[in-house]
Coordinates of C-alpha atoms (C1' of nucleotides) in Angstrom, one line a residue:
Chain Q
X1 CA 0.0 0.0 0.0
X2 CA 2.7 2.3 1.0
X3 CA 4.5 2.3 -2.9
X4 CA 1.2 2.2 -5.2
X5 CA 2.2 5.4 -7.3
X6 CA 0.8 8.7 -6.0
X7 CA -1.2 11.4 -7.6
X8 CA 0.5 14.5 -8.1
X9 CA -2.9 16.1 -7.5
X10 CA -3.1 13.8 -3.6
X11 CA -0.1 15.8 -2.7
X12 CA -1.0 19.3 -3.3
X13 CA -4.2 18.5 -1.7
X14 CA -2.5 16.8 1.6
X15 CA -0.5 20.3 1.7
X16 CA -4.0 22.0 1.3
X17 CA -5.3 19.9 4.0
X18 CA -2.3 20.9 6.6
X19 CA -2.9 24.3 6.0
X20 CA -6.4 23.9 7.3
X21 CA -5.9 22.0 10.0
X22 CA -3.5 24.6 11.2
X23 CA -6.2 27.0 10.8
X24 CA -8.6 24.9 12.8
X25 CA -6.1 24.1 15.4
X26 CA -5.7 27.6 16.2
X27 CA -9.6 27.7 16.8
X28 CA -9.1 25.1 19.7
X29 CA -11.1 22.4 17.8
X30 CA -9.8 19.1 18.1
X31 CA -11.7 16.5 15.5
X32 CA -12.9 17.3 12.3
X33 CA -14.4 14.9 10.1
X34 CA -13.8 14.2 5.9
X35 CA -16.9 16.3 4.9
X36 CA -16.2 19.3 6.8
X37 CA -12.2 19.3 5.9
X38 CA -13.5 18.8 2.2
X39 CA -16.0 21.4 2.1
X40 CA -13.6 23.7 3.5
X41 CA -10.8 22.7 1.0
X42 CA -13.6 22.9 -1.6
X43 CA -13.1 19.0 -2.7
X44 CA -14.9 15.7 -2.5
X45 CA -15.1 13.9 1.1
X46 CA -14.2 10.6 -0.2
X47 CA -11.5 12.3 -2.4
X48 CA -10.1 13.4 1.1
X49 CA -10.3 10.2 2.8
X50 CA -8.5 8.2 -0.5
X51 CA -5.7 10.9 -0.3
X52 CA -5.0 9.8 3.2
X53 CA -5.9 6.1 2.4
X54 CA -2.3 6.2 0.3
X55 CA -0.4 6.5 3.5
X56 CA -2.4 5.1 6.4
X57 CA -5.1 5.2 8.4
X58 CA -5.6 8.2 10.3
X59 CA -9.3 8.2 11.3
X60 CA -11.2 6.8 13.7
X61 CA -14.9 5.6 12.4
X62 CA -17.9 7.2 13.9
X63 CA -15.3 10.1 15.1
X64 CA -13.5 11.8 12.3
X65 CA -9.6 13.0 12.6
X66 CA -7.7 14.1 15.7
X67 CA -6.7 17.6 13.8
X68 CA -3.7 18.0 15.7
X69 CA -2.7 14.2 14.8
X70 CA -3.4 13.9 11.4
X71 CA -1.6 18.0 10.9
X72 CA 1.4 16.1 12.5
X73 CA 1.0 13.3 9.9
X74 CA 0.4 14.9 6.7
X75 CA 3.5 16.8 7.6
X76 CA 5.7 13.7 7.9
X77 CA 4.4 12.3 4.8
X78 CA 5.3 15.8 3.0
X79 CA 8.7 15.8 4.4
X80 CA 8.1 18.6 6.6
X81 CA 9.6 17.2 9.9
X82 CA 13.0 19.1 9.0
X83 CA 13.9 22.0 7.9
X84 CA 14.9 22.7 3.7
X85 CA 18.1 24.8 3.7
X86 CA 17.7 27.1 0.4
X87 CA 19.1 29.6 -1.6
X88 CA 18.2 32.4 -3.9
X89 CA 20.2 33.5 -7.3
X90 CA 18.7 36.8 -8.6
X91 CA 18.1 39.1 -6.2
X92 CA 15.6 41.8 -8.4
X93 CA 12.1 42.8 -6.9
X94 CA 10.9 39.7 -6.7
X95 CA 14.1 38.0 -5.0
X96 CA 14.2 40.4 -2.4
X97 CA 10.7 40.0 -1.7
X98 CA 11.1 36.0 -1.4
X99 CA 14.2 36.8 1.1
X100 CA 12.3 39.0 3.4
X101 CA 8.8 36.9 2.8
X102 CA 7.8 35.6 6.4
X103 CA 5.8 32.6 5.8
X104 CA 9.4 31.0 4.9
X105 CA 11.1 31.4 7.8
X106 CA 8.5 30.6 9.7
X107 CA 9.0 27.0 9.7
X108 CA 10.0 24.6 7.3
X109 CA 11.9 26.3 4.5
X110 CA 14.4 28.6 5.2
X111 CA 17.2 30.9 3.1
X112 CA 20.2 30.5 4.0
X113 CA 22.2 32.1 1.2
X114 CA 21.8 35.0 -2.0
X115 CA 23.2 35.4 -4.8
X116 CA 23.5 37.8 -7.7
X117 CA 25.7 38.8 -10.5
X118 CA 26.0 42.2 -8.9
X119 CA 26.1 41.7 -5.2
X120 CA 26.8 45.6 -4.4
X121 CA 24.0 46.8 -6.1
X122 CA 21.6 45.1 -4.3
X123 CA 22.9 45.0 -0.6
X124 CA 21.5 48.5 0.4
X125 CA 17.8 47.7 -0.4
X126 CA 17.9 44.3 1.0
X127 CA 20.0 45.1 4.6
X128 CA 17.0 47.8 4.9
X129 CA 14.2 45.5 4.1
X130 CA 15.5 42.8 6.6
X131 CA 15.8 42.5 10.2
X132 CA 18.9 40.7 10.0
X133 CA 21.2 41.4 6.7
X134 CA 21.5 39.3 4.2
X135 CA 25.0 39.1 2.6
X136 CA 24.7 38.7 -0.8
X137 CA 27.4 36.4 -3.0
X138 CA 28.4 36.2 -6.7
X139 CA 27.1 33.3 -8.4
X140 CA 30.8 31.8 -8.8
X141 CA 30.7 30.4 -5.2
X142 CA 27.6 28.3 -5.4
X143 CA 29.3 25.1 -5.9
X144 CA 31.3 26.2 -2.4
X145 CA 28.5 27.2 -0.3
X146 CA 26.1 24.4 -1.3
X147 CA 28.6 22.3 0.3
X148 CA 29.3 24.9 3.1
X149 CA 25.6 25.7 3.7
X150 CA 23.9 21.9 3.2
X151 CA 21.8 23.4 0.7
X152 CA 19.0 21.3 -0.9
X153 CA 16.9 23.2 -2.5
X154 CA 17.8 26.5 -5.4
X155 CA 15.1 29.4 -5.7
X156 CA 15.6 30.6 -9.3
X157 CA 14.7 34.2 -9.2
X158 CA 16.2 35.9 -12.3
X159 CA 15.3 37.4 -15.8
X160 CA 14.7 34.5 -17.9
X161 CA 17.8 34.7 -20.2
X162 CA 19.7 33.4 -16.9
X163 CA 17.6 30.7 -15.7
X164 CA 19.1 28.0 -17.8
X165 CA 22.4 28.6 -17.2
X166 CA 22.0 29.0 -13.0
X167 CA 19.9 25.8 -13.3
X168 CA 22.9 23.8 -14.8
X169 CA 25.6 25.4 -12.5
X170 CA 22.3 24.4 -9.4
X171 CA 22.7 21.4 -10.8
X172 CA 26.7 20.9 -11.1
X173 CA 26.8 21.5 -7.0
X174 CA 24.2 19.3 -6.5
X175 CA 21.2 21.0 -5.7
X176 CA 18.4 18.0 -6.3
X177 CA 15.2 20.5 -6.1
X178 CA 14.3 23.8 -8.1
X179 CA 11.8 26.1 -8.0
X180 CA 11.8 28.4 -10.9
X181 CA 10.1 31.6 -10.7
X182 CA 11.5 32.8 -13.6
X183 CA 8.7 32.4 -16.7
X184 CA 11.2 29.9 -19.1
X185 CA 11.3 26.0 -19.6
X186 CA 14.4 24.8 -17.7
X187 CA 16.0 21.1 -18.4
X188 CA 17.4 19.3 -16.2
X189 CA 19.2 15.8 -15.6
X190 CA 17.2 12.7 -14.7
X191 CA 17.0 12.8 -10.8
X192 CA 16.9 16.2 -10.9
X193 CA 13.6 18.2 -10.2
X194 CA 12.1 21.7 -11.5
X195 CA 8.9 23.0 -10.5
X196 CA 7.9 26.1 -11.6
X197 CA 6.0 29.0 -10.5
X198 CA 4.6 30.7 -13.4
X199 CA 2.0 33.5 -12.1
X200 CA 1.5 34.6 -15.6
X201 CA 0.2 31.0 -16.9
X202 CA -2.1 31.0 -13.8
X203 CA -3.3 34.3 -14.7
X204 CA -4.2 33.2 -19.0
X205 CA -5.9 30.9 -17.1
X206 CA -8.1 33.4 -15.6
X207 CA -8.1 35.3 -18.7
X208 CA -9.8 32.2 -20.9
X209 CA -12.2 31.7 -18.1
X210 CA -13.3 34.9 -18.2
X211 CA -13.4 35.2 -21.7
X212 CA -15.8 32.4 -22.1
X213 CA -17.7 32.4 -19.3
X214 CA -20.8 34.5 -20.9
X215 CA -22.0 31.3 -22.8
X216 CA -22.2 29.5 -19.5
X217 CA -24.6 31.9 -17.4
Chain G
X1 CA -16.4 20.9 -31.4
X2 CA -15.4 23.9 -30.1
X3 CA -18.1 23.4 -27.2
X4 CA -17.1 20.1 -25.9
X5 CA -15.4 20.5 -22.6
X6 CA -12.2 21.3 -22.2
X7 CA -9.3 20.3 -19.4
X8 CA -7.7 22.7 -17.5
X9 CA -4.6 21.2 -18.3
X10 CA -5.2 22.0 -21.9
X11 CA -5.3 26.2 -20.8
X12 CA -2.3 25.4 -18.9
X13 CA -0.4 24.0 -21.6
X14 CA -1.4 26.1 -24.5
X15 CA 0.1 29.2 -22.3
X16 CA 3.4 27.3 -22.3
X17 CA 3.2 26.7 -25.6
X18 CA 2.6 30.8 -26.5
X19 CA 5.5 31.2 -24.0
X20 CA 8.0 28.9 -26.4
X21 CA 6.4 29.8 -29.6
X22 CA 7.5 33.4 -28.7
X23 CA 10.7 32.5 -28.0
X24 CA 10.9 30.9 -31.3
X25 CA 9.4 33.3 -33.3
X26 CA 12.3 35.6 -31.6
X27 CA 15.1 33.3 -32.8
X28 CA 13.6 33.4 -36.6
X29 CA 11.9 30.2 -37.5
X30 CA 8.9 30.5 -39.1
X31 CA 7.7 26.6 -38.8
X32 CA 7.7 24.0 -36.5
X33 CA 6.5 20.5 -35.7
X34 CA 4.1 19.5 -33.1
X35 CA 7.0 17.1 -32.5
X36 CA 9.5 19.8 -31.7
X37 CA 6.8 22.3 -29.6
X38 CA 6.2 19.2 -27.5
X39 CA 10.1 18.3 -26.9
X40 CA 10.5 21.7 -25.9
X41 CA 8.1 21.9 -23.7
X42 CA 8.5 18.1 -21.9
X43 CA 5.1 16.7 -23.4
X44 CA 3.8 14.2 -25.7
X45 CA 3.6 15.1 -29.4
X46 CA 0.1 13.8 -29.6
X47 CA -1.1 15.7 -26.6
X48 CA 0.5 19.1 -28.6
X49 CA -1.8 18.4 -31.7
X50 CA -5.0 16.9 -29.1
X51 CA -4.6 20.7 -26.8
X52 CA -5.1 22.3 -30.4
X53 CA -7.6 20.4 -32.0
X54 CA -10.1 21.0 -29.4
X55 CA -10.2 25.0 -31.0
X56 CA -9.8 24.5 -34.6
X57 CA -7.0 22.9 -37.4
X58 CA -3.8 25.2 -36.9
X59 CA -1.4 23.2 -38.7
X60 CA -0.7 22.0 -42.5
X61 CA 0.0 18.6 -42.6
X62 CA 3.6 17.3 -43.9
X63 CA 4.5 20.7 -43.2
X64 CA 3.6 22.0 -39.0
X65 CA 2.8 25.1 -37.7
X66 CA 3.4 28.6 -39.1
X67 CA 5.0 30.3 -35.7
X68 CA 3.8 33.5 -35.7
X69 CA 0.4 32.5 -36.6
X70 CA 0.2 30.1 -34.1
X71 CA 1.5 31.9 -31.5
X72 CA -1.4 34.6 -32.9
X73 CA -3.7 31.8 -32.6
X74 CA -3.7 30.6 -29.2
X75 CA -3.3 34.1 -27.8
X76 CA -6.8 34.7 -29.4
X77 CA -8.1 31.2 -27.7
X78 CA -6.6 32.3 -24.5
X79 CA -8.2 35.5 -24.4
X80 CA -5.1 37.7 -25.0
X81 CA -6.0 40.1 -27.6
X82 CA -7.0 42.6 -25.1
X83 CA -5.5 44.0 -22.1
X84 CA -6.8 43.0 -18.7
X85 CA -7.5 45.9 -16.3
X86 CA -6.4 44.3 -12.7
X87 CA -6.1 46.1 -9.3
X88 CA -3.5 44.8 -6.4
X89 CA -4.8 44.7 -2.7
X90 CA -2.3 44.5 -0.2
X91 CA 1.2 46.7 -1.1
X92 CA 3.3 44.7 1.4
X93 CA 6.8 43.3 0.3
X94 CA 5.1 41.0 -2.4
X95 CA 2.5 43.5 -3.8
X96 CA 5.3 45.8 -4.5
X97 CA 7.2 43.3 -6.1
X98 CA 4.3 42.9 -8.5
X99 CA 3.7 46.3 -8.7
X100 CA 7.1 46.5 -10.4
X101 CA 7.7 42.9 -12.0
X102 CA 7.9 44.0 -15.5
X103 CA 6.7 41.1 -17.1
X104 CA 2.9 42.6 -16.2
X105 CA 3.4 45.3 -18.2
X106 CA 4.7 44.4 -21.0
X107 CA 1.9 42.7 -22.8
X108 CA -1.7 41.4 -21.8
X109 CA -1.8 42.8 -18.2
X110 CA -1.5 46.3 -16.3
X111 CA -2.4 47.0 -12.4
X112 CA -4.6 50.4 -12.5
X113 CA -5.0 50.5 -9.0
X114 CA -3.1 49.5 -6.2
X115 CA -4.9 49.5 -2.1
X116 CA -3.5 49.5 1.2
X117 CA -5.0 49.7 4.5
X118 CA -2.2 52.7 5.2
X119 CA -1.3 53.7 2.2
X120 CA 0.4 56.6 3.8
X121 CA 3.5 53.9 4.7
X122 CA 3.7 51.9 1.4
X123 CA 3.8 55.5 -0.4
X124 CA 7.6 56.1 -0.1
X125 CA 9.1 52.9 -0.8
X126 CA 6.9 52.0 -3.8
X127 CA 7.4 55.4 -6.0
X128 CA 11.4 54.9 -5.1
X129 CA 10.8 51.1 -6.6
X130 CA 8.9 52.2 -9.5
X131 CA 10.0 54.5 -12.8
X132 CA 6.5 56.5 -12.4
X133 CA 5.0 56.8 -8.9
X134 CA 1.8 54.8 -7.9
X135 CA -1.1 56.0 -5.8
X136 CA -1.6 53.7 -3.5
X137 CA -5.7 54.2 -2.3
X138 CA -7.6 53.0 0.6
X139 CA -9.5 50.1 0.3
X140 CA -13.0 51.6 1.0
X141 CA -12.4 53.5 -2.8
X142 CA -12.2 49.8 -3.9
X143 CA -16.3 49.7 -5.3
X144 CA -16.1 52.9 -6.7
X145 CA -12.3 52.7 -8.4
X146 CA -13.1 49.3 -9.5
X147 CA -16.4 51.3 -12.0
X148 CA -14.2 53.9 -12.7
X149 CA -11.3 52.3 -14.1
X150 CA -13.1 49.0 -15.2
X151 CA -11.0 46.5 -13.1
X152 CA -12.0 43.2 -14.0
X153 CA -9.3 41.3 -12.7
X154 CA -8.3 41.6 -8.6
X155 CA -4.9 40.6 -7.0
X156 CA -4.8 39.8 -3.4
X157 CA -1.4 40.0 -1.8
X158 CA -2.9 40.9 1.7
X159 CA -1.9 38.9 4.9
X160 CA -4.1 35.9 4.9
X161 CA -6.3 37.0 7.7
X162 CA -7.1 39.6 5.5
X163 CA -7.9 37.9 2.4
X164 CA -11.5 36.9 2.5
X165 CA -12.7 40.2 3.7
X166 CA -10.9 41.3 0.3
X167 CA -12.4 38.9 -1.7
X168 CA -15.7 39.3 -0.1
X169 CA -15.7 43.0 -0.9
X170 CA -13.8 42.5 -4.9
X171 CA -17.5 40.0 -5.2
X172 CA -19.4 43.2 -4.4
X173 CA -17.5 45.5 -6.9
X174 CA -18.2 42.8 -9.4
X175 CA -14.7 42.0 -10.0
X176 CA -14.9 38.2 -11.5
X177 CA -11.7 37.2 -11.5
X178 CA -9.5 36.9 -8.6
X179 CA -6.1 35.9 -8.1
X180 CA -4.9 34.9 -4.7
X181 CA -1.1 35.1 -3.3
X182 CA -2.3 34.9 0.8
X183 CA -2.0 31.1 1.7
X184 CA -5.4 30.7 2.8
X185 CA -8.8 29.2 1.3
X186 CA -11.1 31.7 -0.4
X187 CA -14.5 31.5 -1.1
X188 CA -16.6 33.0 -3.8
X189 CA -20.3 33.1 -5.1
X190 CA -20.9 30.9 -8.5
X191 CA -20.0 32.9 -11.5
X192 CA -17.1 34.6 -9.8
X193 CA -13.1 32.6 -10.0
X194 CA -10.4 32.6 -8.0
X195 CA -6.8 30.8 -9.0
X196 CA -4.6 30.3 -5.9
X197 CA -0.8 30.9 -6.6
X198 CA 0.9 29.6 -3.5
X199 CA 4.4 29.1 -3.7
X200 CA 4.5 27.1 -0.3
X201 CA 2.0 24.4 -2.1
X202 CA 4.8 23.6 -4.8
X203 CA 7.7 23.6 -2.6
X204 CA 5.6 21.2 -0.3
X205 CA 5.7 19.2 -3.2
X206 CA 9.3 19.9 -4.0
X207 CA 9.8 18.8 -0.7
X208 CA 7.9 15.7 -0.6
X209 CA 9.6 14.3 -3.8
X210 CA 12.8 15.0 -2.8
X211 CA 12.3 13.0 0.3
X212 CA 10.7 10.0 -1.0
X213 CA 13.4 9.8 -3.8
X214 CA 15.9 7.6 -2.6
X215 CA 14.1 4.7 -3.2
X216 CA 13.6 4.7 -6.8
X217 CA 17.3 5.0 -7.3
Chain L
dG1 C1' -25.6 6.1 14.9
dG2 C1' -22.1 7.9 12.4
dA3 C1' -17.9 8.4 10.0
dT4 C1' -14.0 5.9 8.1
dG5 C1' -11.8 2.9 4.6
dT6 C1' -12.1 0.8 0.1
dG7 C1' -13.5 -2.1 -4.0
dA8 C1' -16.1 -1.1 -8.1
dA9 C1' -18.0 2.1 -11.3
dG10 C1' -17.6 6.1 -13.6
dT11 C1' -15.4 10.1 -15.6
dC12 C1' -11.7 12.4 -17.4
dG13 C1' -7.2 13.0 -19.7
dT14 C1' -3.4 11.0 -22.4
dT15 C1' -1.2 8.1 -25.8
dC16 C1' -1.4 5.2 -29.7
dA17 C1' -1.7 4.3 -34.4
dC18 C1' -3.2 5.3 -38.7
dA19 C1' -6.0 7.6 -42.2
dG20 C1' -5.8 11.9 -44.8
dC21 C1' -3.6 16.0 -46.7
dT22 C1' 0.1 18.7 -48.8
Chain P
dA1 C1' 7.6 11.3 -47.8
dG2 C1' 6.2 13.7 -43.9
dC3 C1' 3.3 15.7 -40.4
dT4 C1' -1.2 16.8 -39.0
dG5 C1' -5.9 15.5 -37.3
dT6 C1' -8.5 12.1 -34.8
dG7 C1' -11.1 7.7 -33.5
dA8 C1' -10.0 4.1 -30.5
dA9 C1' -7.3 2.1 -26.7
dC10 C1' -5.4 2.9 -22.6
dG11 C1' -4.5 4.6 -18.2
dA12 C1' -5.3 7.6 -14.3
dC13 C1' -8.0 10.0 -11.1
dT14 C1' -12.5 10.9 -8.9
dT15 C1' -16.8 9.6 -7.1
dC16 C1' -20.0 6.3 -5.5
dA17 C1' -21.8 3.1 -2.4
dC18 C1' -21.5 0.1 1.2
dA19 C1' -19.1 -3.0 4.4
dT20 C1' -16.6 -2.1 8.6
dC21 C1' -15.5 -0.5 12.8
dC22 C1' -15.7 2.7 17.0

DNA sequence: GGATGTGAAGTCGTTCACAGCT
DNA sequence: AGCTGTGAACGACTTCACATCC
């Protein structure tokens, strides 16, 4: 049961799922059952309980879910009972705004380096924006601090004529996991993995909807 | 045929393939193969000619696809002949950083209004970050902005505690479409859409993969 | 009684394989 | 000869419905 393949789709739902439970947490409830976690994550009950069915069994029947339980168990299966070391090469608008973006450091990703081809230009705006500053490093020591830093994890945040080549040298120091903000398809070696974060795509998507959505109503 | 349903995954993919047909319409080709689009952009050949036959015949057979036309093509399925009108709630480190991501201004999109709760403190930083300055209103203009400058597209980039309330008051002005940065559930009345971008959700993902892949090899 | 866990049915999306054009 | 367009085969995901257990 544990190695039947998984949905991509059952794991951006579980991470769904944690998010609510933290939210109900904080309300001092302590069970919840499939239907009202569904309807709150605006999905199918059994489609909740066959997300969980891949891992386990979480439930209790008759009851529902200890919310604080199953929160702690979704996380596990996520990988979320460390924290990711990651860094950040292209510090422009939106790479500062990642660096000084609180829901990262919160808890289970954090930054622990910056680069960018022009380091000086970019230290005054960040050192302000910060609590702490940031020092920021030329691109030609990423293979060294990877090692240096334990870094897992490569936040691709520059134009998109760059991303290629800072996903090759990511993947020279061995940096397993990118996410690429920058709107470009980036290749990368078998065991490697890029997901991207395309805001534009998600926004044409809005666009067609809205475009044909007069036929419908 | 151009009624029957069509998958989401479809819209997502025919933006990616605008994206690369751009690219290499840039570099000077004028014809390509539904083989090629699909290398490019890490999909099946098949699925390349499927996504476009749901809308109409594109291609000349022995031949492929005129670039530019194509591109011109799905840009009109996608709804991109115009220019969407969107406003930005929340001015905070990411709603500045979207306020000046370039990318939005370039082609389909433009932010004509931007809101904050104190707009008085987002003021100086923003019109340092930007060429022109923004006016950053308060949100209780939102109905009456949203008539004046026909908004039909809302970004949130509030803190999540905020982000219903938001929503909630985008639904009155009649904005439809709704894109959502805060990590946090929103609901909506029928007829209205809202597309989430959280980055967290992917690197969850990221996250999980990377844990889990040891054991395939 | 009531909610979970799960085989089976149903729906949806992808890939194949080849007919049909140029 | 080569590449598109597409019905048919396949595979994957979602939903249903009910047996199971607290």
């Amino acid at each position: 049961m544990k190695f039947s393949k998984i949905p991509e789709a059952t794991i951006r739902r579980l991470s769904n799922y944690a998010r609510c439970l933290e939210e109900m947490g904080k309300k001092g409830r302590t069970v919840i059952s499939s239907a009202s976690l569904a309807s709150m994550c605006g999905v199918n009950a059994a489609q909740v309980r066959k997300d969980l069915a891949y891992f386990g069994e979480f439930g209790i029947r008759g009851v529902g879910y200890y919310i604080k339980d199953l929160h702690e168990d979704i996380k596990n299966i996520l990988g979320l009972n460390k924290k990711w070391r990651m860094a950040i090469i292209g510090i422009g608008n939106l790479g500062s705004s990642l660096l000084s973006y609180k829901d990262f450091l919160k808890k289970n990703y954090t930054i622990v380096a910056a680069f960018d081809i022009h380091p000086e230009k970019v230290i005054g705006p960040i050192s302000e924006k910060m609590g702490r500053p940031v020092e920021i490093l030329h691109p030609s020591r990423l293979k060294e601090v990877v090692k240096e830093r334990k870094i897992e994890i490569g936040l691709i945040t520059t134009p998109p004529s760059e991303a290629q080549k800072v996903a090759d040298a990511l993947v020279d120091a061995g940096v397993r996991g990118i996410l690429n903000f920058a709107p470009t398809q980036i290749h990368v070696p078998e065991g490697f993995i890029v997901k991207n974060v395309f805001f534009t795509t998600i926004l044409d998507n809005l666009a067609y909807i809205l475009s044909n959505k007069s036929r419908k109503g």
